[in-house]
Structures are given as structure tokens and as C-alpha cells.
Short mmCIF file of C-alpha atoms and ligand atoms in Angstrom, two decimals:
data_model
loop_
_atom_site.label_atom_id
_atom_site.label_comp_id
_atom_site.label_asym_id
_atom_site.label_seq_id
_atom_site.Cartn_x
_atom_site.Cartn_y
_atom_site.Cartn_z
CA UNK A 1 -29.26 -34.01 -7.86
CA UNK A 2 -27.06 -31.26 -9.23
CA UNK A 3 -24.12 -30.32 -7.00
CA UNK A 4 -23.71 -26.67 -5.99
CA UNK A 5 -20.80 -24.86 -7.58
CA UNK A 6 -17.91 -24.01 -5.28
CA UNK A 7 -16.51 -20.63 -6.11
CA UNK A 8 -13.04 -19.42 -5.37
CA UNK A 9 -11.36 -16.06 -5.82
CA UNK A 10 -9.65 -15.51 -9.16
CA UNK A 11 -6.00 -16.46 -9.61
CA UNK A 12 -3.69 -13.90 -8.03
CA UNK A 13 -6.57 -12.22 -6.22
CA UNK A 14 -7.12 -12.74 -2.54
CA UNK A 15 -9.44 -11.97 0.34
CA UNK A 16 -8.09 -9.97 3.24
CA UNK A 17 -9.52 -11.68 6.27
CA UNK A 18 -9.59 -10.85 9.97
CA UNK A 19 -7.35 -10.62 11.93
CA UNK A 20 -5.13 -9.53 9.01
CA UNK A 21 -7.61 -6.80 8.14
CA UNK A 22 -6.93 -5.16 11.51
CA UNK A 23 -3.26 -4.96 10.57
CA UNK A 24 -4.31 -3.26 7.33
CA UNK A 25 -6.40 -0.80 9.31
CA UNK A 26 -3.44 -0.08 11.56
CA UNK A 27 -1.25 0.70 8.54
CA UNK A 28 -3.94 2.86 6.95
CA UNK A 29 -4.50 4.81 10.16
CA UNK A 30 -0.77 5.40 10.68
CA UNK A 31 -0.34 6.48 7.05
CA UNK A 32 -3.20 8.94 7.28
CA UNK A 33 -1.73 10.41 10.46
CA UNK A 34 1.81 10.76 9.12
CA UNK A 35 0.70 12.09 5.72
CA UNK A 36 -1.66 14.62 7.28
CA UNK A 37 1.17 15.94 9.44
CA UNK A 38 3.09 16.56 6.23
CA UNK A 39 0.22 18.44 4.60
CA UNK A 40 -1.18 15.66 2.40
CA UNK A 41 -4.93 15.40 1.92
CA UNK A 42 -6.92 12.47 0.68
CA UNK A 43 -7.95 12.17 -2.95
CA UNK A 44 -10.19 9.34 -4.13
CA UNK A 45 -9.76 8.84 -7.86
CA UNK A 46 -11.85 6.25 -9.71
CA UNK A 47 -10.69 2.67 -10.24
CA UNK A 48 -11.41 2.69 -13.98
CA UNK A 49 -10.05 5.19 -16.46
CA UNK A 50 -9.72 5.45 -20.20
CA UNK A 51 -6.96 3.14 -21.42
CA UNK A 52 -5.10 5.98 -23.14
CA UNK A 53 -4.45 7.62 -19.76
CA UNK A 54 -2.18 4.75 -18.79
CA UNK A 55 -0.58 4.08 -22.17
CA UNK A 56 0.42 7.74 -22.44
CA UNK A 57 1.84 8.10 -18.95
CA UNK A 58 3.24 4.69 -18.00
CA UNK A 59 4.55 4.21 -21.54
CA UNK A 60 3.69 2.07 -24.58
CA UNK A 61 6.78 -0.10 -24.23
CA UNK A 62 6.55 -0.87 -20.51
CA UNK A 63 5.61 -4.33 -19.24
CA UNK A 64 2.58 -2.87 -17.51
CA UNK A 65 1.09 -1.45 -20.70
CA UNK A 66 2.29 -4.19 -23.05
CA UNK A 67 1.29 -7.17 -20.95
CA UNK A 68 -0.40 -6.46 -17.70
CA UNK A 69 -3.42 -4.21 -18.05
CA UNK A 70 -6.98 -5.34 -17.46
CA UNK A 71 -8.52 -3.65 -20.46
CA UNK A 72 -12.01 -4.06 -21.85
CA UNK A 73 -14.49 -2.28 -24.10
CA UNK A 74 -17.51 -0.82 -22.36
CA UNK A 75 -20.97 -1.04 -23.89
CA UNK A 76 -20.31 2.08 -25.94
CA UNK A 77 -17.10 0.58 -27.33
CA UNK A 78 -14.70 2.76 -25.31
CA UNK A 79 -11.47 1.20 -24.17
CA UNK A 80 -11.43 1.14 -20.36
CA UNK A 81 -8.68 -0.08 -18.03
CA UNK A 82 -8.70 -1.08 -14.38
CA UNK A 83 -6.02 1.15 -12.91
CA UNK A 84 -2.62 -0.57 -12.66
CA UNK A 85 -1.33 2.27 -10.45
CA UNK A 86 -2.49 5.56 -8.94
CA UNK A 87 -0.22 8.33 -10.23
CA UNK A 88 -1.80 8.69 -13.67
CA UNK A 89 -5.28 9.19 -12.19
CA UNK A 90 -4.08 11.74 -9.65
CA UNK A 91 -2.28 13.72 -12.35
CA UNK A 92 -5.37 13.52 -14.55
CA UNK A 93 -7.54 14.86 -11.69
CA UNK A 94 -4.98 17.58 -10.93
CA UNK A 95 -5.12 18.82 -14.51
CA UNK A 96 -8.83 18.23 -15.06
CA UNK A 97 -9.82 20.26 -11.98
CA UNK A 98 -7.18 22.97 -12.57
CA UNK A 99 -5.73 22.30 -9.13
CA UNK A 100 -2.53 24.03 -10.27
CA UNK A 101 -4.39 27.31 -9.67
CA UNK A 102 -4.28 26.59 -5.94
CA UNK A 103 -1.17 27.41 -3.89
CA UNK A 104 1.75 25.00 -4.37
CA UNK A 105 2.65 22.46 -3.29
CA UNK A 106 -0.58 20.56 -3.65
CA UNK A 107 -0.22 17.26 -1.81
CA UNK A 108 -2.48 14.23 -2.01
CA UNK A 109 -2.64 10.71 -0.64
CA UNK A 110 -4.76 7.79 -1.78
CA UNK A 111 -5.22 4.12 -1.12
CA UNK A 112 -6.99 1.27 -2.79
CA UNK A 113 -6.81 -1.66 -5.18
CA UNK A 114 -4.66 -1.72 -8.33
CA UNK A 115 -4.74 -4.36 -11.05
CA UNK A 116 -1.94 -5.92 -13.07
CA UNK A 117 -2.18 -9.15 -14.99
CA UNK A 118 1.19 -10.45 -13.78
CA UNK A 119 2.27 -14.01 -13.11
CA UNK A 120 1.23 -14.48 -9.47
CA UNK A 121 3.98 -15.38 -7.05
CA UNK A 122 5.02 -14.53 -3.50
CA UNK A 123 4.37 -10.80 -3.06
CA UNK A 124 2.93 -10.42 -6.55
CA UNK A 125 -0.79 -10.35 -7.11
CA UNK A 126 -3.20 -9.40 -9.86
CA UNK A 127 -5.25 -7.29 -7.53
CA UNK A 128 -3.02 -5.63 -4.99
CA UNK A 129 -3.32 -2.51 -2.89
CA UNK A 130 -1.29 0.63 -2.66
CA UNK A 131 -1.15 3.58 -0.34
CA UNK A 132 0.40 6.40 -2.30
CA UNK A 133 1.18 10.10 -2.20
CA UNK A 134 1.71 12.70 -4.92
CA UNK A 135 2.97 16.27 -4.46
CA UNK A 136 2.82 18.92 -7.18
CA UNK A 137 4.42 22.27 -7.82
CA UNK A 138 7.84 22.16 -6.17
CA UNK A 139 11.02 20.88 -7.80
CA UNK A 140 13.35 21.72 -4.91
CA UNK A 141 15.50 18.75 -3.83
CA UNK A 142 14.35 19.34 -0.24
CA UNK A 143 10.90 18.11 -1.24
CA UNK A 144 12.38 14.88 -2.62
CA UNK A 145 14.18 14.36 0.67
CA UNK A 146 11.10 15.29 2.69
CA UNK A 147 9.00 12.72 0.85
CA UNK A 148 11.58 10.00 1.35
CA UNK A 149 11.85 10.93 5.03
CA UNK A 150 8.06 10.85 5.39
CA UNK A 151 8.04 7.31 4.05
CA UNK A 152 10.73 6.37 6.52
CA UNK A 153 8.86 7.96 9.43
CA UNK A 154 5.76 5.94 8.53
CA UNK A 155 7.65 2.65 8.23
CA UNK A 156 9.45 3.32 11.52
CA UNK A 157 6.20 4.15 13.26
CA UNK A 158 4.87 0.80 12.10
CA UNK A 159 7.92 -0.87 13.61
CA UNK A 160 9.34 -2.06 10.29
CA UNK A 161 13.02 -2.84 10.52
CA UNK A 162 15.67 -4.06 8.13
CA UNK A 163 14.66 -2.16 4.99
CA UNK A 164 16.97 -0.34 2.60
CA UNK A 165 16.32 3.00 0.99
CA UNK A 166 17.76 2.83 -2.53
CA UNK A 167 17.99 6.06 -4.50
CA UNK A 168 18.94 7.03 -8.01
CA UNK A 169 18.49 9.81 -10.53
CA UNK A 170 17.43 8.99 -14.06
CA UNK A 171 17.87 12.49 -15.43
CA UNK A 172 15.59 14.62 -17.58
CA UNK A 173 14.73 14.98 -21.27
CA UNK A 174 18.05 16.81 -21.74
CA UNK A 175 20.17 13.90 -20.44
CA UNK A 176 18.00 11.19 -22.01
CA UNK A 177 19.14 11.32 -25.68
CA UNK A 178 22.83 10.87 -24.77
CA UNK A 179 22.02 7.95 -22.50
CA UNK A 180 19.67 6.43 -25.03
CA UNK A 181 22.35 6.32 -27.72
CA UNK A 182 24.95 4.97 -25.26
CA UNK A 183 22.54 2.13 -24.48
CA UNK A 184 21.93 1.48 -28.18
CA UNK A 185 25.69 1.38 -28.79
CA UNK A 186 26.07 -1.09 -25.94
CA UNK A 187 23.25 -3.41 -27.04
CA UNK A 188 23.90 -3.20 -30.81
CA UNK A 189 26.47 -6.01 -30.66
CA UNK A 190 24.23 -8.10 -28.38
CA UNK A 191 20.88 -7.82 -30.13
CA UNK A 192 20.71 -11.53 -30.96
CA UNK A 193 20.88 -12.41 -27.29
CA UNK A 194 17.96 -10.22 -26.27
CA UNK A 195 14.36 -11.44 -26.02
CA UNK A 196 12.03 -10.41 -28.89
CA UNK A 197 10.41 -7.71 -26.71
CA UNK A 198 13.80 -6.16 -25.95
CA UNK A 199 14.83 -6.25 -29.60
CA UNK A 200 11.81 -4.07 -30.26
CA UNK A 201 12.58 -1.94 -27.20
CA UNK A 202 16.08 -1.42 -28.57
CA UNK A 203 14.56 0.72 -31.31
CA UNK A 204 11.69 2.30 -29.44
CA UNK A 205 12.86 2.73 -25.85
CA UNK A 206 16.19 1.07 -24.99
CA UNK A 207 15.89 2.13 -21.34
CA UNK A 208 13.19 -0.48 -20.94
CA UNK A 209 15.70 -3.26 -21.68
CA UNK A 210 17.16 -2.47 -18.26
CA UNK A 211 13.84 -3.36 -16.67
CA UNK A 212 13.20 -6.62 -18.54
CA UNK A 213 12.57 -9.62 -16.29
CA UNK A 214 13.75 -12.26 -18.79
CA UNK A 215 16.79 -14.12 -17.42
CA UNK A 216 18.95 -13.83 -20.56
CA UNK A 217 18.28 -10.08 -20.86
CA UNK A 218 19.36 -9.64 -17.25
CA UNK A 219 22.60 -11.45 -18.22
CA UNK A 220 23.14 -9.43 -21.42
CA UNK A 221 22.70 -6.08 -19.72
CA UNK A 222 25.53 -6.63 -17.25
CA UNK A 223 28.02 -3.83 -17.74
CA UNK A 224 25.53 -1.58 -19.59
CA UNK A 225 26.17 2.17 -19.29
CA UNK A 226 24.70 3.72 -16.18
CA UNK A 227 22.31 6.61 -16.31
CA UNK A 228 24.11 8.51 -13.55
CA UNK A 229 27.13 8.88 -15.84
CA UNK A 230 24.94 10.80 -18.31
CA UNK A 231 23.23 13.32 -16.05
CA UNK A 232 23.29 16.92 -17.24
CA UNK A 233 24.69 19.57 -14.90
CA UNK A 234 21.26 20.54 -13.52
CA UNK A 235 20.22 16.96 -12.83
CA UNK A 236 23.59 16.16 -11.25
CA UNK A 237 23.28 19.20 -8.96
CA UNK A 238 19.67 18.33 -8.10
CA UNK A 239 20.60 14.77 -7.20
CA UNK A 240 23.60 15.87 -5.13
CA UNK A 241 21.33 18.17 -3.16
CA UNK A 242 18.80 15.39 -2.55
CA UNK A 243 21.60 13.21 -1.26
CA UNK A 244 23.03 15.88 1.01
CA UNK A 245 19.55 16.67 2.39
CA UNK A 246 19.18 12.96 3.26
CA UNK A 247 22.60 12.99 4.88
CA UNK A 248 21.69 16.15 6.77
CA UNK A 249 18.79 14.25 8.33
CA UNK A 250 20.93 11.16 9.00
CA UNK A 251 18.79 9.04 6.71
CA UNK A 252 20.72 5.93 5.70
CA UNK A 253 20.41 5.34 1.98
CA UNK A 254 22.23 3.47 -0.74
CA UNK A 255 22.89 4.65 -4.27
CA UNK A 256 21.59 2.20 -6.81
CA UNK A 257 22.61 3.42 -10.27
CA UNK A 258 21.00 0.30 -11.79
CA UNK A 259 17.54 1.18 -10.58
CA UNK A 260 15.38 2.10 -13.53
CA UNK A 261 11.74 2.11 -12.63
CA UNK A 262 9.21 0.14 -14.65
CA UNK A 263 7.21 3.23 -15.63
CA UNK A 264 8.22 5.76 -18.28
CA UNK A 265 7.06 8.94 -16.60
CA UNK A 266 9.93 9.30 -14.17
CA UNK A 267 12.52 12.06 -14.31
CA UNK A 268 15.38 12.77 -11.91
CA UNK A 269 15.03 11.25 -8.42
CA UNK A 270 13.76 7.67 -8.16
CA UNK A 271 13.75 5.51 -5.06
CA UNK A 272 12.74 2.11 -3.76
CA UNK A 273 12.44 0.69 -0.28
CA UNK A 274 13.54 -2.92 -0.39
CA UNK A 275 13.65 -5.81 2.04
CA UNK A 276 15.64 -9.02 1.80
CA UNK A 277 12.77 -10.83 3.52
CA UNK A 278 10.40 -10.48 0.60
CA UNK A 279 12.08 -12.84 -1.87
CA UNK A 280 12.26 -11.86 -5.54
CA UNK A 281 9.61 -9.13 -5.22
CA UNK A 282 11.66 -7.12 -2.78
CA UNK A 283 10.31 -3.58 -3.23
CA UNK A 284 7.87 -2.70 -0.48
CA UNK A 285 7.48 0.89 -1.71
CA UNK A 286 8.73 2.89 -4.67
CA UNK A 287 8.45 6.26 -6.28
CA UNK A 288 10.12 9.23 -7.83
CA UNK A 289 9.78 12.51 -9.68
CA UNK A 290 7.72 13.00 -12.80
CA UNK A 291 8.34 16.61 -13.74
CA UNK A 292 6.90 16.38 -17.28
CA UNK A 293 3.70 14.44 -16.69
CA UNK A 294 1.35 17.32 -15.81
CA UNK A 295 2.39 19.07 -19.01
CA UNK A 296 1.99 15.86 -21.02
CA UNK A 297 -1.57 15.68 -19.74
CA UNK A 298 -2.26 19.19 -21.05
CA UNK A 299 -1.51 21.14 -17.85
CA UNK A 300 1.12 23.80 -17.22
CA UNK A 301 4.76 22.79 -16.60
CA UNK A 302 4.31 21.71 -12.98
CA UNK A 303 6.71 19.20 -11.42
CA UNK A 304 5.47 16.24 -9.41
CA UNK A 305 6.84 13.59 -7.09
CA UNK A 306 5.34 10.69 -5.15
CA UNK A 307 5.56 7.09 -4.07
CA UNK A 308 3.34 4.10 -3.47
CA UNK A 309 3.59 1.43 -0.80
CA UNK A 310 2.54 -2.12 -1.64
CA UNK A 311 0.16 -3.07 1.15
CA UNK A 312 0.45 -6.83 0.69
CA UNK A 313 4.24 -6.66 0.93
CA UNK A 314 4.23 -4.26 3.86
CA UNK A 315 1.73 -6.28 5.87
CA UNK A 316 3.70 -9.47 5.14
CA UNK A 317 6.79 -7.90 6.66
CA UNK A 318 4.87 -6.54 9.66
CA UNK A 319 3.21 -9.90 10.24
CA UNK A 320 6.57 -11.67 10.09
CA UNK A 321 8.01 -9.12 12.51
CA UNK A 322 5.42 -9.23 15.21
CA UNK A 323 2.62 -11.59 14.20
CA UNK A 324 -0.97 -10.52 13.99
CA UNK A 325 -2.80 -10.13 17.26
CA UNK A 326 -6.27 -9.01 18.09
CA UNK A 327 -8.57 -7.27 18.08
CA UNK A 328 -10.25 -8.84 21.11
CA UNK A 329 -13.69 -8.26 22.62
CA UNK A 330 -13.78 -6.34 25.87
CA UNK A 331 -16.43 -8.57 27.32
CA UNK A 332 -18.43 -11.69 26.51
CA UNK A 333 -21.77 -11.94 28.26
CA UNK A 334 -22.74 -15.54 28.98
CA UNK A 335 -26.48 -15.78 29.69
CA UNK A 336 -28.15 -18.94 30.92
CA UNK A 337 -31.86 -19.22 30.18
CA UNK A 338 -34.28 -17.22 28.08
CA UNK A 339 -34.81 -14.32 30.44
CA UNK A 340 -31.08 -13.87 30.91
CA UNK A 341 -30.52 -13.99 27.14
CA UNK A 342 -32.94 -11.10 26.70
CA UNK A 343 -31.14 -9.18 29.44
CA UNK A 344 -27.78 -9.97 27.79
CA UNK A 345 -29.11 -8.61 24.50
CA UNK A 346 -30.10 -5.32 26.18
CA UNK A 347 -26.91 -5.13 28.25
CA UNK A 348 -24.70 -5.61 25.18
CA UNK A 349 -26.42 -2.64 23.53
CA UNK A 350 -25.90 -0.44 26.59
CA UNK A 351 -22.25 -1.44 26.85
CA UNK A 352 -21.58 -0.71 23.17
CA UNK A 353 -23.17 2.72 23.62
CA UNK A 354 -20.46 3.31 26.25
CA UNK A 355 -17.72 2.29 23.84
CA UNK A 356 -17.27 -1.23 25.21
CA UNK A 357 -16.96 -4.05 22.67
CA UNK A 358 -19.49 -6.54 24.00
CA UNK A 359 -20.46 -9.96 22.67
CA UNK A 360 -23.56 -11.74 23.93
CA UNK A 361 -24.30 -15.46 23.54
CA UNK A 362 -27.72 -15.98 22.02
CA UNK A 363 -27.64 -19.64 21.11
CA UNK A 364 -28.62 -21.09 24.47
CA UNK A 365 -25.41 -23.05 24.81
CA UNK A 366 -24.08 -24.24 28.16
CA UNK A 367 -22.10 -22.00 30.46
CA UNK A 368 -19.06 -24.19 29.85
CA UNK A 369 -19.14 -23.74 26.10
CA UNK A 370 -19.79 -20.00 26.43
CA UNK A 371 -16.76 -19.67 28.68
CA UNK A 372 -14.69 -21.66 26.20
CA UNK A 373 -15.82 -19.33 23.42
CA UNK A 374 -14.89 -16.24 25.47
CA UNK A 375 -11.49 -17.76 26.01
CA UNK A 376 -11.00 -18.55 22.32
CA UNK A 377 -11.95 -15.00 21.40
CA UNK A 378 -9.40 -13.77 23.99
CA UNK A 379 -12.09 -11.63 25.57
CA UNK A 380 -10.86 -9.50 28.42
CA UNK A 381 -13.87 -10.06 30.64
CA UNK A 382 -16.71 -12.49 30.89
CA UNK A 383 -20.03 -11.79 32.61
CA UNK A 384 -22.21 -14.62 33.84
CA UNK A 385 -25.92 -13.99 33.82
CA UNK A 386 -28.24 -16.74 35.09
CA UNK A 387 -31.62 -16.79 36.82
CA UNK A 388 -29.96 -16.47 40.24
CA UNK A 389 -28.02 -13.42 39.15
CA UNK A 390 -31.12 -11.84 37.66
CA UNK A 391 -33.19 -12.32 40.78
CA UNK A 392 -30.42 -11.12 43.11
CA UNK A 393 -29.61 -8.19 40.80
CA UNK A 394 -25.91 -9.13 40.94
CA UNK A 395 -23.74 -10.26 38.02
CA UNK A 396 -20.64 -12.44 38.24
CA UNK A 397 -17.63 -11.15 36.34
CA UNK A 398 -14.26 -12.65 35.60
CA UNK A 399 -11.15 -11.02 34.21
CA UNK A 400 -9.74 -13.62 31.80
CA UNK A 401 -6.33 -11.98 31.74
CA UNK A 402 -5.46 -12.08 35.43
CA UNK A 403 -8.08 -14.53 36.73
CA UNK A 404 -9.61 -12.07 39.20
CA UNK A 405 -13.36 -12.32 39.70
CA UNK A 406 -16.24 -10.90 41.69
CA UNK A 407 -19.79 -9.67 41.62
CA UNK A 408 -21.26 -6.34 40.71
CA UNK A 409 -24.72 -4.78 40.87
CA UNK A 410 -26.46 -5.31 37.54
CA UNK A 411 -27.31 -1.61 37.34
CA UNK A 412 -23.69 -0.61 37.81
CA UNK A 413 -22.25 -2.97 35.19
CA UNK A 414 -21.60 -0.37 32.49
CA UNK A 415 -19.89 1.91 34.98
CA UNK A 416 -17.82 -0.97 36.35
CA UNK A 417 -16.65 -2.24 32.97
CA UNK A 418 -15.89 1.18 31.50
CA UNK A 419 -13.75 1.96 34.55
CA UNK A 420 -12.04 -1.45 34.48
CA UNK A 421 -11.23 -1.14 30.78
CA UNK A 422 -10.05 2.44 30.92
CA UNK A 423 -6.51 1.37 31.67
CA UNK A 424 -6.49 -1.32 28.91
P1 HAM B 524 5.40 0.61 -8.72
O1 HAM B 524 6.84 0.40 -8.44
O2 HAM B 524 4.87 0.01 -9.96
O3 HAM B 524 5.13 2.16 -8.70
O4 HAM B 524 4.54 0.04 -7.50
C1 HAM B 524 4.74 0.51 -6.19
C2 HAM B 524 4.69 -0.65 -5.22
O5 HAM B 524 3.45 -1.38 -5.39
C3 HAM B 524 5.75 -1.71 -5.42
O6 HAM B 524 6.96 -1.33 -4.80
C4 HAM B 524 5.13 -2.92 -4.74
O7 HAM B 524 5.31 -2.86 -3.33
C5 HAM B 524 3.67 -2.75 -5.06
N1 HAM B 524 3.29 -3.60 -6.21
C6 HAM B 524 3.43 -3.32 -7.52
N2 HAM B 524 2.96 -4.34 -8.27
C7 HAM B 524 2.50 -5.28 -7.40
C8 HAM B 524 1.88 -6.56 -7.56
N3 HAM B 524 1.62 -7.09 -8.75
N4 HAM B 524 1.56 -7.25 -6.44
C9 HAM B 524 1.81 -6.74 -5.21
N5 HAM B 524 2.38 -5.52 -5.01
C10 HAM B 524 2.71 -4.81 -6.09
C11 HAM B 524 3.93 2.76 -8.91
O8 HAM B 524 2.89 2.15 -8.96
C12 HAM B 524 4.00 4.25 -8.94
N6 HAM B 524 2.66 4.77 -9.23
C13 HAM B 524 4.54 4.80 -7.64
C14 HAM B 524 4.61 6.29 -7.65
C15 HAM B 524 3.75 7.15 -7.09
N7 HAM B 524 5.55 7.00 -8.25
C16 HAM B 524 5.29 8.28 -8.10
N8 HAM B 524 4.20 8.38 -7.40
#
């Protein structure tokens, strides 16, 4: 006899099960509400794109492009990649559909799975989920502040406490050459100590050395020049205005001049929301400006800014804060006997049509085990439906929260339960 195979999800890829999924829904609903209030509308880009889209935007020398992309050839031999992030697709759609012809700012939000072939660890997965936003067409520092504040409003609404808002500016193409050569000067005497990837990055893109996760590179880069010391006048002024707008709104934030994001497309403002409760992968959300990307994708010179929240990390923090509870059925109907089971089947349908979450027991089990099940499901009410109840036209009900109980006319049950649950 051959044994059946037992399948499991791929390494670093996980199922999101109830009741956790209800926490995800709560986050998604709150995000949609907050984003909509700020003028963001949903965009649903595809999950696969041509590989070049990501190599061009995220950058050839980034970890994501060098090591982490799920890339394959389709049947026609085209190189396709499962999206490692959302910004590149949204910018592609913005340019492809000429959305820059519409009034600015154009604001979008999206959510869904992203894929990076990283070493799985706490808070780091190969399929993970982001909720992100992107806004195009305005380079005013007030927009940067507004976006950061929007993120804060959402996290506060979700009851998340104890997170830090870290901000930085990484300048523009004018500031970059000066900083680049300062970094090369700094690392030139330390090349031997860098990992082979960073030795290559030294030539191609020394900024990426600052983002390397190899222990000895982290050591070597201590004391490296900081990008904020190389900002041009315009970038300095822009950043100062972002900071004073945040101060104006009493938004606590910390300057982190060492924050260089792991993607090449950023210019000027960058930010991360971090939590000490997440371990090594401490960023729960991150984003920044990318004022050159639309142009690099063949569009007009339109600035952009956005962020993405890591859903796995956010829900971990929320779960740790308050635990996951619910959702619970409104009522479990416990029928005894065939006739009652048929009535329970019909009654459940009528109750659901009234917006009541009803569960009916169809398996003919004893009243005792049906009551135990209702209790385990944390149902609010239980209805007992036996032959006696059917012939008398009265149903027994019990409120499992406060222990109260009674009887109600079988024809008035929907009315009774909807009224009783109204104040839930
Ligand atoms: P990112 O920093 O690469 O930025 O990712 C944003 C967030 O996604 C991270 O802060 C983290 O919470 C989550 N995340 C990233 N990788 C993983 C992973 N392997 N496992 C679990 N969570 C992960 C971006 O993706 C940019 N597109 C953000 C952005 C939007 N910038 C401008 N607009």
C-alpha cells in the first residue's frame, strides 16, 4: 500500500488562519478607511511583471535584485518576476495609463502578497504581505509630512503603541556624487575587510555597502560619512520643512542619519516605523520619496512618495498587544431530532437574511455536545429546538454571556434575536 504524500507550505511561506485572518481584515478595513479620508483610491496591479521593471527601479546592486527575486522564464522565454514590492508596479501603471494627465496629486493604495527569497526568520518571510500607498505629482514637504501622519493615524487607530518614527533625507542626484566619493574615500582603506559583494558595490554603488547585512561589513562601516552632511541646499531646505511640519503637528520622530533604504529609487525623505518588540526585523512600515522614478520609466518629471506596511509584522505586534479574539457566532441552534434539524436549517437561513450569524447543528449529536460546541465557539446565544418546542411553537433560548434564559414564540425568533443583538 502506497502512503499518501503529506504536503506542507513552502519554506518561509505561511497560511493565514482564522482567527488571525479576522485581525488582518480589521487592519485592511481600517487602512482603507484612513487612506480614503486622505484621498487615496485603490489600485490593483498584477503580481507578476517583467523582470526588468524591478531591476531598473529597485537597482541592480540591491540585495533584492541580486539575491531575492523569484524570477522565471515563461513559455515564450520572457523573464518574469513575482513582485518583491509594490512601488515599481504602481509607477509602471501610472506611466502606462498616462495618469499624470489627471489632476495632481494622484494617490493610490494597494495591498497583497510580495515575494522575496530571503532567509526566513522571525518577521521575515518569502511570501509576505504589504499594504502600501503611493502619491504622485507634489514635491511639497507638507505632503511628506501628511503621508507620515496618515501612517501614524492608522497605527494609532489600530491601537499600536511603542513604535518609533525614524526619518532621514538621502538627497537627490545633485547631492549624490559628492556623497558617493566621500564613501569611496572612506572605504578605500578598508576594502579588504568588506564582503565580496560590497567590494563590487564599492565600484558600482557604494551607498549599498551601508545596507549590507553581513556582520563584518556592519563593523567596517562604523564611522562612515553620513548622507545628511552632503545634502545640497534644496534638499536641506526640503528636509528641514518636513521636520518642522512634523513638529507643527506634534508628531514625535527621531532623526536617523544612518537609515539608507534597501531600494535604489529613493530621493530625499525616507522613513521607517520601527518597534523594539519585533527582534532583528524591526521595521513594521517604511517608505520615502522617489522623485526620479516616473521619469526613469519614460514618464514626465513627476515626483512620487509612498510607504508600505508589512502585514505580518503589524499583525504580530497587534496580536501581542491585545491577543486575537473572535469573531463569534451570534447564535447556535441546537436541534434534537430530524424534524427539528430541518426547522433549524430553515431558521438559520432566515436569521442570516436578517444579518444574524447563525450556526445550526446538523449532525444529530446530543443536546449536551451541541451546548458544549456553542460554548467553545463563544456563541452569544443558543436556541434549543426539540420535538416539544416544535409542537408547542415555543423555543428555548439562553444567553451564554450572562446566563439569562427564557422562551420565545418560534415565529418571533428572528425579531427577538435581532433586537437582543442590536446592542452587541
Ligand atoms: P521595504 O522596506 O522593502 O519597502 O518593505 C516595506 C515593509 O515590508 C518592511 O518595513 C517590512 O515591514 C515589510 N517586509 C519587507 N520584506 C519583508 C519580508 N521578507 N518578510 C516580511 N515583511 C517584509 C518597500 O517595499 C517599498 N516599496 C515601500 C515604499 C512604498 N516606498 C515608497 N513607496
